[in-house]
Each structure stands twice: as C-alpha cells, then as structure tokens.
GROMACS .gro file of C-alpha atoms in nm:
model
  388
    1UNK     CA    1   7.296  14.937   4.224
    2UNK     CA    2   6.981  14.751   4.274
    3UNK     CA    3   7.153  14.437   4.292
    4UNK     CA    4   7.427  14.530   4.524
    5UNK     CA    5   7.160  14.629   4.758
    6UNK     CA    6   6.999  14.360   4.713
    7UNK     CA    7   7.294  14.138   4.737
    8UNK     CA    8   7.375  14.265   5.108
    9UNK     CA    9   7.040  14.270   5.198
   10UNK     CA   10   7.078  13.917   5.192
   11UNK     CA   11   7.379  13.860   5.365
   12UNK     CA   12   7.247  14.110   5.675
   13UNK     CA   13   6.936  13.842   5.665
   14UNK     CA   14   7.215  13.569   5.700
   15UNK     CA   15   7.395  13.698   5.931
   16UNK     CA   16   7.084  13.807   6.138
   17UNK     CA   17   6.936  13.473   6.126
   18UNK     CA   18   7.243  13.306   6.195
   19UNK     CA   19   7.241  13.503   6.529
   20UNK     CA   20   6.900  13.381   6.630
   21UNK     CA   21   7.004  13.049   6.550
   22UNK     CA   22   7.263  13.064   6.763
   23UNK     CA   23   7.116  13.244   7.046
   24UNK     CA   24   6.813  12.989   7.023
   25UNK     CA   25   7.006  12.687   6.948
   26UNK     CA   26   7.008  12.414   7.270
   27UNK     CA   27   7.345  12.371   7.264
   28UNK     CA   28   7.362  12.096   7.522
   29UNK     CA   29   7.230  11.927   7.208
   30UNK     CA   30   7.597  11.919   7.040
   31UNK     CA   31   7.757  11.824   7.406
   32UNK     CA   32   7.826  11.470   7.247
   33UNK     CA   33   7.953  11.568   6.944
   34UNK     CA   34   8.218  11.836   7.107
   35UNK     CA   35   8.363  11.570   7.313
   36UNK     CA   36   8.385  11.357   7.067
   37UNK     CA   37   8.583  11.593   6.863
   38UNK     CA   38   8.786  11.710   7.162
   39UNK     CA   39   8.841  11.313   7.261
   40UNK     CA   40   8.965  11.275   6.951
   41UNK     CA   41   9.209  11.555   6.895
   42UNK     CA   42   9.335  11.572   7.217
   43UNK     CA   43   9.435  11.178   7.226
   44UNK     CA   44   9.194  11.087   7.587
   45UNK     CA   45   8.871  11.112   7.697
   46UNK     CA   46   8.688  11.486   7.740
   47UNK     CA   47   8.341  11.535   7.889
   48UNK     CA   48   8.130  11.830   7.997
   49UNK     CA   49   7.859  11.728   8.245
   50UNK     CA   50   7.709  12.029   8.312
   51UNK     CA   51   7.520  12.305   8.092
   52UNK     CA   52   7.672  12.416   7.782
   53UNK     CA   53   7.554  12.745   7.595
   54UNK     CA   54   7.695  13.035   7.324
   55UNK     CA   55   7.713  13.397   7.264
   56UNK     CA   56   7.806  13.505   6.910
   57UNK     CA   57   7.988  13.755   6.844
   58UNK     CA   58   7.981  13.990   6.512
   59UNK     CA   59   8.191  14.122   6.366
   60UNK     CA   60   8.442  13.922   6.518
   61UNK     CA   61   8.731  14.154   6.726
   62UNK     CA   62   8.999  13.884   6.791
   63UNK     CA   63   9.051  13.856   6.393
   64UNK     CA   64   9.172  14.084   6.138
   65UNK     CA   65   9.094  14.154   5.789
   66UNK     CA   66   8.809  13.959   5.668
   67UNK     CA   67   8.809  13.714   5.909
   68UNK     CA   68   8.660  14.008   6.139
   69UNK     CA   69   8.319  13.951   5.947
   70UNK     CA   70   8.309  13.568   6.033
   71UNK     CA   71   8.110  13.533   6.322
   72UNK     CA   72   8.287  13.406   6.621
   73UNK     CA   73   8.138  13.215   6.926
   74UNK     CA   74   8.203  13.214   7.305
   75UNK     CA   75   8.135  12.850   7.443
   76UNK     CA   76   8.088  12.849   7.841
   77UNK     CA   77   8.054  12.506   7.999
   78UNK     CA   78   8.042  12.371   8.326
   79UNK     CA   79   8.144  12.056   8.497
   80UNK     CA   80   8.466  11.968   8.275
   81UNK     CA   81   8.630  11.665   8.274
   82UNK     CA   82   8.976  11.553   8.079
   83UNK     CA   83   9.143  11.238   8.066
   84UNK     CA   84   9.495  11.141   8.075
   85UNK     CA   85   9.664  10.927   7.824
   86UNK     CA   86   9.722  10.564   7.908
   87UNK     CA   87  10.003  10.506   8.157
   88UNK     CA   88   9.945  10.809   8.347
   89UNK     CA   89   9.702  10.924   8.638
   90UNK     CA   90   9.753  10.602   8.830
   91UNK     CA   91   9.891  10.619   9.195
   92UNK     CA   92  10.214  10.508   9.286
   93UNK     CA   93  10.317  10.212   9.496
   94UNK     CA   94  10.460  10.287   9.855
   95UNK     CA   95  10.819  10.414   9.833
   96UNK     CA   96  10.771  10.506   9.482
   97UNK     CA   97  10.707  10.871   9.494
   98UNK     CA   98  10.974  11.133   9.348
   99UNK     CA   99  11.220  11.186   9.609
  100UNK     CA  100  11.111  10.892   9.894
  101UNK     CA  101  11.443  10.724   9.984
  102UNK     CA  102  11.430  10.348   9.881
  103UNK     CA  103  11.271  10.117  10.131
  104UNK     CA  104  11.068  10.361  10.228
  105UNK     CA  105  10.758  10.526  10.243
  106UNK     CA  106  10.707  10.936  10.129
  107UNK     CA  107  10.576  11.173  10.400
  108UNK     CA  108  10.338  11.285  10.185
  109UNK     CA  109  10.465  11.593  10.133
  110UNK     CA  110  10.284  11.716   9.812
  111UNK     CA  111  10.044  11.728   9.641
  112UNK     CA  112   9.865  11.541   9.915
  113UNK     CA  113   9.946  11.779  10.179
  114UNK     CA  114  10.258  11.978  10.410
  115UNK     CA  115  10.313  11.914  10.734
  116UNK     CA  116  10.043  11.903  11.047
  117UNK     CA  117  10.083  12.270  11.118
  118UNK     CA  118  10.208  12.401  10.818
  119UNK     CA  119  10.130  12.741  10.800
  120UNK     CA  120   9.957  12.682  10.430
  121UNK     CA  121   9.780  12.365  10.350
  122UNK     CA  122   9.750  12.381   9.947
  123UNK     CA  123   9.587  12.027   9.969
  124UNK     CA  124   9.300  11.932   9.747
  125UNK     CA  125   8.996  11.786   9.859
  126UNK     CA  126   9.057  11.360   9.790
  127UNK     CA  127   8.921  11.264   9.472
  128UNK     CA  128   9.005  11.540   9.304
  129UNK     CA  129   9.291  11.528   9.032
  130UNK     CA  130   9.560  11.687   9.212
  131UNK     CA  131   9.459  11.492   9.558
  132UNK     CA  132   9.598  11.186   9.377
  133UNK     CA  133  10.004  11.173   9.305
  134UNK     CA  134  10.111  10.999   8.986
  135UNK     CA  135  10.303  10.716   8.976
  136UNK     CA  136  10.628  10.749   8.827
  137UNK     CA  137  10.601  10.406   8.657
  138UNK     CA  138  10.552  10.471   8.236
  139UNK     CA  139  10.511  10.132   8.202
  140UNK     CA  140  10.178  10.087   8.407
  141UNK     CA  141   9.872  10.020   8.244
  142UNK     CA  142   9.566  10.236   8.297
  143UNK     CA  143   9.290  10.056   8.562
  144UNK     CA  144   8.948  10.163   8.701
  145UNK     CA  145   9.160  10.387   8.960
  146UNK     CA  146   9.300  10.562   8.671
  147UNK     CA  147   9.204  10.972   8.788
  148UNK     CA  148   9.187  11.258   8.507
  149UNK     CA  149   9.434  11.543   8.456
  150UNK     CA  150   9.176  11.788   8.505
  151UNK     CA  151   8.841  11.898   8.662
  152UNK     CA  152   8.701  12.206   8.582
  153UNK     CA  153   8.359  12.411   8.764
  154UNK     CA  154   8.345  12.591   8.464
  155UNK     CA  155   8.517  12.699   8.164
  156UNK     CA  156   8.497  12.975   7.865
  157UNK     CA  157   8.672  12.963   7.536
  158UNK     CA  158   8.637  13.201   7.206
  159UNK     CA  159   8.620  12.931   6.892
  160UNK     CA  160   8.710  13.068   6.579
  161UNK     CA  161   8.467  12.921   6.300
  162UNK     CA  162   8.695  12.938   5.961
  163UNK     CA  163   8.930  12.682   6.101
  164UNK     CA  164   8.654  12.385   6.161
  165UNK     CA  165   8.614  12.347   5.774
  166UNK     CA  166   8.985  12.171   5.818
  167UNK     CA  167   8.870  11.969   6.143
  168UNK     CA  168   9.083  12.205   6.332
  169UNK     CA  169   8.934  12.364   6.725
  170UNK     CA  170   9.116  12.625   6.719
  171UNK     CA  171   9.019  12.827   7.058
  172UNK     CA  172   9.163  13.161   7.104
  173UNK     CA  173   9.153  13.248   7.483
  174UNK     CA  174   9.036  12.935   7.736
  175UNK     CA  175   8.969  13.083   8.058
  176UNK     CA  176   8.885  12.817   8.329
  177UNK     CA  177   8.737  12.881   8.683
  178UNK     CA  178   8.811  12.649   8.970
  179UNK     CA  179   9.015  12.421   8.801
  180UNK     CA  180   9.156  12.060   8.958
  181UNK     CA  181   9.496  11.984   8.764
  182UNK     CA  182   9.752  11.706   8.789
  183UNK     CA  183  10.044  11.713   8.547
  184UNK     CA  184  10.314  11.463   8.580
  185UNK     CA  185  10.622  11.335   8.356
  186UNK     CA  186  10.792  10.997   8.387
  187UNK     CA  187  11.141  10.909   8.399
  188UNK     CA  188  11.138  10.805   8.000
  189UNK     CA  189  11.022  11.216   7.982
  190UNK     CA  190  10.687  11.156   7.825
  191UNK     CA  191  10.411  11.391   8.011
  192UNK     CA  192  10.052  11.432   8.004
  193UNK     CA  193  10.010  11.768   7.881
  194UNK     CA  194  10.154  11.656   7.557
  195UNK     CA  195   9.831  11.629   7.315
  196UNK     CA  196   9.888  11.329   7.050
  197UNK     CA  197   9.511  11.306   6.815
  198UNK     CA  198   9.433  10.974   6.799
  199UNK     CA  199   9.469  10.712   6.472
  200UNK     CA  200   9.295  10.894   6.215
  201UNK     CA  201   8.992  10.636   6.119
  202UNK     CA  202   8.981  10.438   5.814
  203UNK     CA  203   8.760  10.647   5.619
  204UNK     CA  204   9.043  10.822   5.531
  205UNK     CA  205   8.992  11.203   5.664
  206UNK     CA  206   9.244  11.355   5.942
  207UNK     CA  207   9.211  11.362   6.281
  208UNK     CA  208   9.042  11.653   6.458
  209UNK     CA  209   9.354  11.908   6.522
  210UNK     CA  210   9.312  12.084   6.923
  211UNK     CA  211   9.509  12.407   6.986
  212UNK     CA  212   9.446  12.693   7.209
  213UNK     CA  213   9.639  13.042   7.235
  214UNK     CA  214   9.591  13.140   7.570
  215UNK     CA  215   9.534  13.062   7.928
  216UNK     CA  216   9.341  13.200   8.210
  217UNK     CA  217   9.279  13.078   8.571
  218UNK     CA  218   9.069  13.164   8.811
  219UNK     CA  219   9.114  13.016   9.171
  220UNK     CA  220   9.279  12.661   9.103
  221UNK     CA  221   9.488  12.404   9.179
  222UNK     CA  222   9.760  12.248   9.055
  223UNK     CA  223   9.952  11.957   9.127
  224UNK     CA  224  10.287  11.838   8.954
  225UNK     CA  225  10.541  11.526   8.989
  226UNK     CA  226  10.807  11.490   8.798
  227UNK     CA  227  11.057  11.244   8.904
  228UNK     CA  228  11.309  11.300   8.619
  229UNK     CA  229  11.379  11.674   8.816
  230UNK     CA  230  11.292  11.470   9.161
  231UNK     CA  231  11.010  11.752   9.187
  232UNK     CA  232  10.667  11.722   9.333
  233UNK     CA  233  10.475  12.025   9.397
  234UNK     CA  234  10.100  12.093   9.493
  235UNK     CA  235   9.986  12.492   9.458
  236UNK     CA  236   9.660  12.705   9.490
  237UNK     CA  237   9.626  12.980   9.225
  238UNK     CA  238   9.433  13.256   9.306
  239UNK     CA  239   9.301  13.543   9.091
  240UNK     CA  240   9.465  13.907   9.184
  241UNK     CA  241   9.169  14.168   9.249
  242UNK     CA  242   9.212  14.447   9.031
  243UNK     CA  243   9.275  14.651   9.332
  244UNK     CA  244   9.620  14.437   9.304
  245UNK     CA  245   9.693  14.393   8.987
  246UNK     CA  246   9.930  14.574   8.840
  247UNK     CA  247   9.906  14.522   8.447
  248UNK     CA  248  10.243  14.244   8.490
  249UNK     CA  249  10.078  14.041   8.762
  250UNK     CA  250   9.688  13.836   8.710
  251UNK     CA  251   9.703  13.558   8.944
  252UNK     CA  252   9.888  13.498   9.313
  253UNK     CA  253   9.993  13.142   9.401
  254UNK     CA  254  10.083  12.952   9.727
  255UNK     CA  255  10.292  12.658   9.683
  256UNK     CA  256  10.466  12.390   9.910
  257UNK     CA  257  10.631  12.010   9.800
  258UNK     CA  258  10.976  11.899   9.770
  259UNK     CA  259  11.301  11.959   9.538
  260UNK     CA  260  11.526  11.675   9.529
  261UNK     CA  261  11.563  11.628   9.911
  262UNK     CA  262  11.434  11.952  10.019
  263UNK     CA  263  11.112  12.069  10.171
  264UNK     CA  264  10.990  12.406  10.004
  265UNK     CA  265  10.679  12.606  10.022
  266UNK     CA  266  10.683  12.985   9.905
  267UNK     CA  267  10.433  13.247   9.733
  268UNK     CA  268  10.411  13.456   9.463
  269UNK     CA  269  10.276  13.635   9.190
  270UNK     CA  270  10.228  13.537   8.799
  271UNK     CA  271  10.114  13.733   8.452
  272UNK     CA  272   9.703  13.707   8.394
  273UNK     CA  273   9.715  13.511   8.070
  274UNK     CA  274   9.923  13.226   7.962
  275UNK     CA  275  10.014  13.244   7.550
  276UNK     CA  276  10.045  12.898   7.443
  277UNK     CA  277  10.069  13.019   7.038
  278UNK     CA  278  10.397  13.202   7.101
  279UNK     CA  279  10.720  13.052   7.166
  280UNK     CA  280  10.901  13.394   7.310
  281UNK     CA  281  10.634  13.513   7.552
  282UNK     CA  282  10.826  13.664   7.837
  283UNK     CA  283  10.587  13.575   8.104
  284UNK     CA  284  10.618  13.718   8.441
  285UNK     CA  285  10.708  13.584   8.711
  286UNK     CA  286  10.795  13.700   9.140
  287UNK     CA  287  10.808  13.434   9.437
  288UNK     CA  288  10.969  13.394   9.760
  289UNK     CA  289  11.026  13.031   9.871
  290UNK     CA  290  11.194  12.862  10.183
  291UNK     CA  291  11.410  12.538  10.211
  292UNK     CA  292  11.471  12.500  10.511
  293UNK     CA  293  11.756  12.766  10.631
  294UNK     CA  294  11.762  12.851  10.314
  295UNK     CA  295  11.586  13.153  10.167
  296UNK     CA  296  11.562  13.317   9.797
  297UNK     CA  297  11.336  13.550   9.619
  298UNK     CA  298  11.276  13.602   9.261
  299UNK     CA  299  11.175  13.808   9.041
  300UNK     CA  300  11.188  13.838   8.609
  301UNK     CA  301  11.013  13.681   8.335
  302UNK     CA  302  11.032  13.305   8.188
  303UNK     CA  303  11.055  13.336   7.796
  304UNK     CA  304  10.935  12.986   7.707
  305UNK     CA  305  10.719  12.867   8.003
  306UNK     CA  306  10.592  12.561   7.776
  307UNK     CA  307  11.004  12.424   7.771
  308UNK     CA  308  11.113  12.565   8.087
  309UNK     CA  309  11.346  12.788   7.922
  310UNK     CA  310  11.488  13.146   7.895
  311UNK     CA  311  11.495  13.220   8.269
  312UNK     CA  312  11.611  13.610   8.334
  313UNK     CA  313  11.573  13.657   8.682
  314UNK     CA  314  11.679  13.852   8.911
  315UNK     CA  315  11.785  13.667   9.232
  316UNK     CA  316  11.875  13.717   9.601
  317UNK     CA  317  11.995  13.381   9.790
  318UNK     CA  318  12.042  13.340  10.151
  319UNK     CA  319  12.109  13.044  10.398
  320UNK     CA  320  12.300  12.929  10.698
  321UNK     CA  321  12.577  12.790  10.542
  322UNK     CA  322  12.659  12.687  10.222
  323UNK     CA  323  12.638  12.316  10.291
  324UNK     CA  324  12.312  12.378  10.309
  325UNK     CA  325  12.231  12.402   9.948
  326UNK     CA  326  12.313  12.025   9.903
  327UNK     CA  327  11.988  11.892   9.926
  328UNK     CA  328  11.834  12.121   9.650
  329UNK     CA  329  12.131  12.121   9.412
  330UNK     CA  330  12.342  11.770   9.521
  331UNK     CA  331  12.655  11.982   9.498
  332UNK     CA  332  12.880  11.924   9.844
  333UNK     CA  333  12.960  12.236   9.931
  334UNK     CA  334  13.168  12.342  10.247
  335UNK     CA  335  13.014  12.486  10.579
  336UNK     CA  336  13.050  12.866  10.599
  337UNK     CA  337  12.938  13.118  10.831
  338UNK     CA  338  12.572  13.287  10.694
  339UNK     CA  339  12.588  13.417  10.359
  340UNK     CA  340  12.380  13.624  10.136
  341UNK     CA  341  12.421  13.694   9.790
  342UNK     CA  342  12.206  13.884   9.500
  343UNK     CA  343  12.261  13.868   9.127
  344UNK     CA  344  12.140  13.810   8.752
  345UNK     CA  345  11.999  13.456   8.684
  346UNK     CA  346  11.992  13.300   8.330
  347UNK     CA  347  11.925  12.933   8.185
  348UNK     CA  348  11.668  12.694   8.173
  349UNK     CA  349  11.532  12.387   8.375
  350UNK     CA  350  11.513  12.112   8.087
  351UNK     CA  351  11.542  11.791   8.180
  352UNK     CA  352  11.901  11.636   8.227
  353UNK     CA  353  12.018  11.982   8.036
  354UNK     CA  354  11.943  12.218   8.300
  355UNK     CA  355  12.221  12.501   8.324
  356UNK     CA  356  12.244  12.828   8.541
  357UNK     CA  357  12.435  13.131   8.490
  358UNK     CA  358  12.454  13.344   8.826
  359UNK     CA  359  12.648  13.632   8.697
  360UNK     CA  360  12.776  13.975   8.848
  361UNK     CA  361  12.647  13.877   9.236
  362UNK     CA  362  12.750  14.005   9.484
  363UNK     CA  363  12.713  13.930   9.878
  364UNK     CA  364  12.879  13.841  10.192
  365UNK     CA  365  12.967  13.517  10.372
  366UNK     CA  366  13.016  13.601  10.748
  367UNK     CA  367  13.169  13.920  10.766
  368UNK     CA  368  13.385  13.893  10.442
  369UNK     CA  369  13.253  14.053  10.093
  370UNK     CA  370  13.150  13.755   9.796
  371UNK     CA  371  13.128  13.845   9.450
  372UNK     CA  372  13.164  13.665   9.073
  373UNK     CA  373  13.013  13.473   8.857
  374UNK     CA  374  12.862  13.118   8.907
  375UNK     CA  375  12.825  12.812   8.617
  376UNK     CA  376  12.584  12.534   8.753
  377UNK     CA  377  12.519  12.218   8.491
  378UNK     CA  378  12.317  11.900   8.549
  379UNK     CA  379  12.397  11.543   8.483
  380UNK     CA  380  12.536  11.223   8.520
  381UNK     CA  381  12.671  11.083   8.726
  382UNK     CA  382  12.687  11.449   8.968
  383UNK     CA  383  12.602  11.809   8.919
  384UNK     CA  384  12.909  12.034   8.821
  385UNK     CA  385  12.965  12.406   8.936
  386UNK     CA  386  13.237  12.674   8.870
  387UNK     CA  387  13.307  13.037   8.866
  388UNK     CA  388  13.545  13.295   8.892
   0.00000   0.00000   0.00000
C-alpha cells in the first residue's frame, strides 16, 4: 500500500513539475528547432517571427483512454510564414494568367482586384501572398521574387506529445487568425497544398511526418488559380459572430474572380472548422454568386472538400437566356426567353473528370413550364450535356 502511494506520489511530482517546466520554459528558445522540423516535414521553408509560447493541458480532453493522462500542449505563435515548393509562387508573364485570351493581357480580375467600382474589393494589400497571382508555368524555377503560400498574424494549434517519439507533428485543431493564402495548381495538376517531407538524411532516420485534423479561420484571405479548371478567385473570410452563427455556419466569405470566361463575385456562408483527418466530412456550404445575367444560389454540404467531391446541393439557376451559360460551362446553348429553374445537384469538380447531375428541376423558360433531369461531363476536346 505504502508503495503504491508512494509510487503516485511520484508521478503527481512529475507531472507537477513538468507543468512548471512548461509554463516557465522560454519557448522562443525552440523557435529554430520547430521550423526546422516543420521545414522538413512539410517539404518548404516555415518560419515564425514573432513570439512563441505554451499552455499545457492535463489530463488531456482531445484523447481517450490513456492517452487522456499524457499531457497535451497548446502552441500560439505569431508572425507565420510558409513557403511554397519550388516551381510555384512565382508571377506569371503578361497574357499568361488563367483565362486571358492569347496575345493578350488579363484585366486583373482576381486575386489582384474586381473592377473600379465593384461593389466588393476582396483585394489584398501588395506583398502579401494572395496580392501576387501564380504563374501557371510548372516548369519555372523558383527566383528571389518567389512569394510564400501563406502569412499568418497569428496562429494556435493543440500538439499531441505521444506521436513525436515517431518524428510525427501531429496537431489536432490549427486555428489561424488573419491569414494571407495563395493556393494554385498547374496545368500538369501538381498544387501547393500538397505536403511532400523532404529526402530523409543520410543518417538513416525518417523524415519528420506533418498532419493536422482540423481547420479554423479567423478573418482571412484567400487567393486561388487554377488554370487546369480556368479558375482564379480572390475571397475575404470572415468569422460569423455568435449572434449569427447557427451551429452549421462559422465563417462568412465574399468572393469575386473569373470561371472560364466569366466574371463572378458572390457571398456566402461556410461550417466553423475544416476536418482534414476525415475523408466523408459533409461540410457545409450556402452562397449566392452572379455571372453576369446570370444568377444561382446554393445551398448543401461538400463531402470531400480536400478532392472537390460529393457535391449535394440544392440549386436554383436563373439567367437571361440560355446562351448565356456559355461562358461558364463552354456548352452552345440556344437563346431563350428568361428562364429559371431549381433542383438537386450532385457530382464533383475534379479536374478533367468533373460531372453534374441536375436531377428532378423544375422551372420555366418564358412563359412555358421546364422540368427533367440534366447530365453535364467535362473533357476533351468540348463539354457534353444531356437529359430527359
């Protein structure tokens, strides 16, 4: 009895001064050696510039089971800085940008900024990650112009311990405020979200392993080009009060760019966290967006966000005619009188694979009733539709 006592005595000591360790620990101390191991298994360069500190947390109540009694730790950090891989991050030559007509120069229509007068300008400030377009080119080299994916004010994210004995950062929820992000895939469909570790060294160990479960924002932006889909979008994300917030909905977002050869800009509203460890997640998702006369709003859930895939939405669709939809789909469709149609929307937006199931809609074109169901399928060399 005496020893069991005894024996747990101890291990409350441990624990205890394992706490004041931490709590008194300068942990701008270990700033080099966490970007080092985030450099490393992340594949490109990661620095925090600002002030770096930790709460621990005991016992630990995002495990179960014995992990609970493994202390975990809540890093916050400020003035973030990631990388992109080589090849990426570097701006485009004139008349290169997704969706500028050959010859000549883009308008600039994201993520740089919308038109003089637009009713939303979702431009970043220059410098910034997302103030600088990608270049479409896979082939270029990086160069002292090179910008990085992301800037972040300031950042927290809940480590769990037990995995670092296998060189493994494994962060549970990563919840960034005021962050500056530019994603962007080339035509060969390699992106920069894609996190390869680097050669393992010679010494023979593995590389540090980087994963993270979730995602929070808090008042960002974002910036994406993608010239495979002929998309380039620039967005601010803002964080929903909780006056607003619903339980479904976190963050609102404002967004404006182009889709193939259409100017869009629209608004809506997002889930609060982002799960990155699940493949079936179900995410949430309502907007309204404009394309010129055309009109649509959405509303549903995304089950892969990661793959752009499992789309169940609910849809309503409205334009002038239906010639009009030729510059965001490239199908040539005929002019009608002003239509308006609602219905269930299912597929995915992979690359080169992208197909749409608009099924049991039902509308009007002029004064005459439209209803059916509606295949669209990407590809070479031209889009295909049908229905029934």
């Amino acid at each position: 009895m005496r020893l069991a006592l005894l024996v747990g005595g101890v291990l409350v000591a441990l624990v205890v001064m394992a706490g004041v360790a931490l709590v008194e620990f300068d942990w701008n101390r270990a700033k080099p050696w966490i970007s080092e191991r985030v450099s490393e298994s992340a594949g490109r360069s990661f620095e925090i510039a600002g002030n770096l500190n930790a709460t621990w947390h005991w016992p630990d109540p995002l495990a179960e089971g014995w992990r609970r009694w493994i202390p975990g730790i809540t890093l916050q950090a400020e003035r973030i800085t990631l990388g992109n891989p080589p090849g990426f991050g570097t701006p485009p030559a004139p008349g290169n940008e997704p969706g500028a007509a050959p010859g000549k120069t883009s308008d600039n229509v994201a993520p740089n900024a919308g038109d003089k007068g637009s009713r939303k300008n979702t431009a970043p400030p220059q410098n910034s990650p997302a103030s600088r377009p990608p270049g479409p080119d896979s082939s270029s080299p990086p160069t002292d112009q090179t910008a990085p994916m992301a800037t972040v004010a300031s950042a927290s994210a809940t480590l769990h311990l037990l995995p670092l004995l296998s060189r493994h950062l494994a962060f549970d929820t990563v919840v960034l405020s005021a962050p500056d992000v530019a994603l962007e895939r080339h035509m060969d469909g390699r992106n920069n979200w894609t996190f390869t570790p680097r050669t393992p060294r010679n010494d023979g160990r593995a590389p540090w392993q980087f994963t993270v479960d979730q995602f929070a924002v808090r008042q960002g932006r974002l910036a994406y080009v993608d010239p495979l889909r002929k998309l380039q979008l620039a967005a601010r994300i803002h964080t929903l009060p909780p006056s607003q917030a619903d339980g479904r909905y976190g963050v609102h977002f404002e967004v404006e760019g182009r889709f193939a050869k259409a100017r869009i800009e629209g608004s809506g509203k997002a889930g609060p966290l982002l799960s990155l460890r699940d493949r079936i997640v179900n995410y949430p998702l309502q907007f309204e967006a404009r394309a010129g006369s055309v009109a649509t709003s959405v509303e549903g859930t995304l089950a892969n966000p990661r793959a752009l895939k499992g789309m169940d939405l609910q849809v309503m669709l409205q334009a002038s005619s239906m010639a009009d939809l030729y510059e965001l789909t490239g199908l040539v469709l005929p002019n009608t009188p002003p239509f308006r149609t609602r219905g269930h929307l299912r597929g995915s937006l992979e690359p080169g694979h992208a197909v749409w199931d608009y099924s049991d809609f039902a509308g009007t074109v002029g004064e005459s009733d439209l209803r059916g169901d509606l295949r669209y399928v990407s590809g070479a060399p031209r889009p295909r539709l049908s229905g029934t």
